[in-house]
Coordinates of C-alpha atoms and ligand atoms in Angstrom, one line a residue:
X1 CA 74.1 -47.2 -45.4
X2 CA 71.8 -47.9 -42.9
X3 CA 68.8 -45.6 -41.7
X4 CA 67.5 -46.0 -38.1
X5 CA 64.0 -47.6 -38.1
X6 CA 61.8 -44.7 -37.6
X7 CA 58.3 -45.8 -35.5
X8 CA 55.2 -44.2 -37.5
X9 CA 52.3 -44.3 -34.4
X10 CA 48.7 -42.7 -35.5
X11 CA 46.6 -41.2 -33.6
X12 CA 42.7 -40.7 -35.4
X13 CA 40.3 -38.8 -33.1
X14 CA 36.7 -40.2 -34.6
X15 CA 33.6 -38.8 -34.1
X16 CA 30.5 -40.8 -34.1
X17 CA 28.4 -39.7 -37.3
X18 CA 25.0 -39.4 -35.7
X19 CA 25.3 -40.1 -31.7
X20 CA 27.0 -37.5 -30.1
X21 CA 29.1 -40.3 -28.5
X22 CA 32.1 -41.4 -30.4
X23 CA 35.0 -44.1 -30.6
X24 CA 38.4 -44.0 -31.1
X25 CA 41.0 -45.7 -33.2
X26 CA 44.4 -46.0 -32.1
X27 CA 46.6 -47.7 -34.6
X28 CA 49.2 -48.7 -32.3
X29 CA 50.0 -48.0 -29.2
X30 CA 53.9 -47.5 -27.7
X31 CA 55.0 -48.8 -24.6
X32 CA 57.4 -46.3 -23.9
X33 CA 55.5 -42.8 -24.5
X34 CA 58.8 -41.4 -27.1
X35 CA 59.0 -37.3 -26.7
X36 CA 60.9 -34.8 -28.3
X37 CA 64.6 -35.3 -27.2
X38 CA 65.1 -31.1 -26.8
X39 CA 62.0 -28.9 -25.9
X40 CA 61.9 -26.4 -28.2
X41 CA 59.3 -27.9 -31.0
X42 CA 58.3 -25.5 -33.7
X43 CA 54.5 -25.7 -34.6
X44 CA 54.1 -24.9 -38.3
X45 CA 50.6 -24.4 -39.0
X46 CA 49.8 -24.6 -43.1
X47 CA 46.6 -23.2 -41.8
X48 CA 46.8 -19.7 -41.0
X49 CA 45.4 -18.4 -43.3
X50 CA 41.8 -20.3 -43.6
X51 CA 39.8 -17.8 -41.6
X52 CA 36.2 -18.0 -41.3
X53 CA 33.9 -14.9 -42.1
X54 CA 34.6 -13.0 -38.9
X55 CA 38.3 -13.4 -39.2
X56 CA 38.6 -15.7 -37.0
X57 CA 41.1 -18.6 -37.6
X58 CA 39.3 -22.0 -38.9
X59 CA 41.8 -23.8 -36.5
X60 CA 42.9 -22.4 -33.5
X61 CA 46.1 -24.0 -33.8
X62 CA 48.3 -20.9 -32.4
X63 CA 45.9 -20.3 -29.3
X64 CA 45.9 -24.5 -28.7
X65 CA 49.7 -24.4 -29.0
X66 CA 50.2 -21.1 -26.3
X67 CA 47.8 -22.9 -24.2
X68 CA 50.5 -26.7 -24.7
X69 CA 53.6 -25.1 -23.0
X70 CA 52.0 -23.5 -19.8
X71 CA 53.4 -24.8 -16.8
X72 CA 55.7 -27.2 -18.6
X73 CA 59.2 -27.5 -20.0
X74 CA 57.7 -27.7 -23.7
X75 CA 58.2 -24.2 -25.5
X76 CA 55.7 -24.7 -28.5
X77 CA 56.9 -22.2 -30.8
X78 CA 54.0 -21.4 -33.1
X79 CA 55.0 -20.4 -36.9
X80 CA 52.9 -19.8 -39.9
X81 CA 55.9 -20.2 -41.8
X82 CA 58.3 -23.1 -42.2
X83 CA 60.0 -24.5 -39.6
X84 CA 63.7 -23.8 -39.1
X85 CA 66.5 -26.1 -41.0
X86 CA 66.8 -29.0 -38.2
X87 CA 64.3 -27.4 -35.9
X88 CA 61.9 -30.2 -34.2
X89 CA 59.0 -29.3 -35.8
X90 CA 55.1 -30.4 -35.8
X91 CA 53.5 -29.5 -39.4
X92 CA 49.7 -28.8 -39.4
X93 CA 47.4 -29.0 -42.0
X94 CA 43.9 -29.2 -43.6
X95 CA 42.4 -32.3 -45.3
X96 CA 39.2 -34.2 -46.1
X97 CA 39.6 -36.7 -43.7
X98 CA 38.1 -40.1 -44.5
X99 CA 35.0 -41.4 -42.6
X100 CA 34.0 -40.1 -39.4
X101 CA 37.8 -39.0 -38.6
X102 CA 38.4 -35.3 -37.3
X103 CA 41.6 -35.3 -36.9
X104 CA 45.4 -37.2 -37.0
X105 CA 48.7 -36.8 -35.6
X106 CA 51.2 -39.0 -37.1
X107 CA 54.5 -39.3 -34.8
X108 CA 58.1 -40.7 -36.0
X109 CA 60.2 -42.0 -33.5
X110 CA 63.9 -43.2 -33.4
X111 CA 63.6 -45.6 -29.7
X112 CA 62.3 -42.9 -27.2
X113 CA 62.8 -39.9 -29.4
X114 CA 60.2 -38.7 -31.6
X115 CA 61.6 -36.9 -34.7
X116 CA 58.8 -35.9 -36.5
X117 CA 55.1 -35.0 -36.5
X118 CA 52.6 -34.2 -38.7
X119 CA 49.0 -33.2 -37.8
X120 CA 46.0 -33.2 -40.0
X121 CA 42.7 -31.5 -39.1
X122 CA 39.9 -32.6 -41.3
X123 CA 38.2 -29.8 -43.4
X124 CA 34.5 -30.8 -42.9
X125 CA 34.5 -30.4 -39.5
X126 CA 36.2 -27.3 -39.7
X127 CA 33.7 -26.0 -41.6
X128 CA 30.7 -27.4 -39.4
X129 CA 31.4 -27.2 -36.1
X130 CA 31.8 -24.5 -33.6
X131 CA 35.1 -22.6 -32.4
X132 CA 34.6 -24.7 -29.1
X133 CA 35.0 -28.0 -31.0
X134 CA 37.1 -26.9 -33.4
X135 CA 39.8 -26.1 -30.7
X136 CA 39.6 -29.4 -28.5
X137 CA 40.6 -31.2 -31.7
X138 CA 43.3 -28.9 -32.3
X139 CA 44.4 -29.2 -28.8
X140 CA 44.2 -32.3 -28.9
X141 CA 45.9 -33.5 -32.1
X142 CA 49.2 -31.0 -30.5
X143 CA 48.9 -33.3 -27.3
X144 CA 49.7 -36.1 -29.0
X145 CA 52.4 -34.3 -31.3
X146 CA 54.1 -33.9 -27.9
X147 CA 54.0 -38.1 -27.2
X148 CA 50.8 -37.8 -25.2
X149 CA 48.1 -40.7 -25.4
X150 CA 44.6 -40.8 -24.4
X151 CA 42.9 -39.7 -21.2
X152 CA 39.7 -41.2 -19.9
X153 CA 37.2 -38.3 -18.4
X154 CA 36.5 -35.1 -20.2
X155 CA 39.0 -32.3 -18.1
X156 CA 41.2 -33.2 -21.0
X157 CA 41.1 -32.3 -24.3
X158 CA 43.2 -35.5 -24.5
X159 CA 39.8 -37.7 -24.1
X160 CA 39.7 -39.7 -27.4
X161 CA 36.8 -38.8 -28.9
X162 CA 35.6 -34.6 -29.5
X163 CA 34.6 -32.9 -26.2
X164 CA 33.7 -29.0 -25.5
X165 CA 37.1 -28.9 -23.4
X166 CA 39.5 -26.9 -25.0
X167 CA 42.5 -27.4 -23.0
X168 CA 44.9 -29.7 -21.6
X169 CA 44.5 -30.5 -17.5
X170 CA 46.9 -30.7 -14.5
X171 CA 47.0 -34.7 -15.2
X172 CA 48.6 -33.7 -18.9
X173 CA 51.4 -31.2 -17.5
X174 CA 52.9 -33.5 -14.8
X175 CA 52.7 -35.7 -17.7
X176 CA 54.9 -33.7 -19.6
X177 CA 56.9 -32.7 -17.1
X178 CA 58.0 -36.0 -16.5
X179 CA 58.5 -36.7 -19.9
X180 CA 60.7 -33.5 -20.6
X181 CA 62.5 -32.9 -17.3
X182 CA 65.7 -34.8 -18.0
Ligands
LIG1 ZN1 43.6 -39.0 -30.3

């Protein structure tokens, strides 16, 4: 029996160890940006429960995620347990990244359809860097769990390498509003 080919893309955000400028590295690039073929997509974040001293969450996955479906057919639907059976689902977790990499979102895709997603944030920067930080590469990381690629400027937290913006800009939703209005 034959599976269908599923498309692994890769998306690394990279920080720059000792510039405050950065580079990216895309491993491969689609032609066709592939979303979610229904727009309910569960976000199940394995890290809930890493707080830092104050209580606050390491990641501010849930917050980044609210922010994802504003003004756009995408309903994010945060979960800090598993996703439903058959639910299209983003899982988000912790690692030690290697290198200067902050963060990954790896997409599977079926032609135009993505079918999976997994995020990983990296667990020294989580520990270094401030709530600010910390949330544009959440944000960022969910974008591209939705099919988005990189944005040039910095009124995105799509920009490709870490920024102080924490959100997604009106450039992003029309995006994904084209993408998901079918
Ligand atoms: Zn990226």
């Amino acid at each position: 029996m034959l599976k269908p080919f599923v498309t692994l893309i890769s998306f690394l955000a990279v920080l720059a160890a000792s510039l405050g400028l950065a580079s990216t590295t895309t491993a491969s690039a689609a032609v066709t940006a592939p979303s979610w073929p229904k727009t309910v997509v569960y976000v199940y974040d394995t890290t809930a429960g890493l707080k830092k001293a104050d209580g606050t969450p390491v990641w501010p996955v849930k917050a980044a995620a609210e922010r994802w479906d504003n003004d756009n057919p995408v309903d994010y639907r945060y979960t800090a347990k598993p996703c439903p059976a058959g639910a299209q689902c983003v899982v988000v977790k912790q690692q030690e990244l290697a290198g200067n990499t902050v963060g990954s979102a790896v997409t599977g895709s079926i032609g135009t359809e993505l079918v999976s997603a997994t995020v990983t944030l990296d667990k020294t920067f989580g520990a270094r860097n401030s709530a600010t930080r910390r949330r544009n590469v959440a944000c960022h990381e969910l974008g591209h769990a939705l099919g988005l690629a990189h944005r040039s400027g910095e009124t995105s937290c799509m920009t490709s390498y870490v920024t102080n913006q924490r959100n997604p800009d009106k450039t992003d939703v029309t995006t994904l509003v084209r993408m998901y209005t079918r």
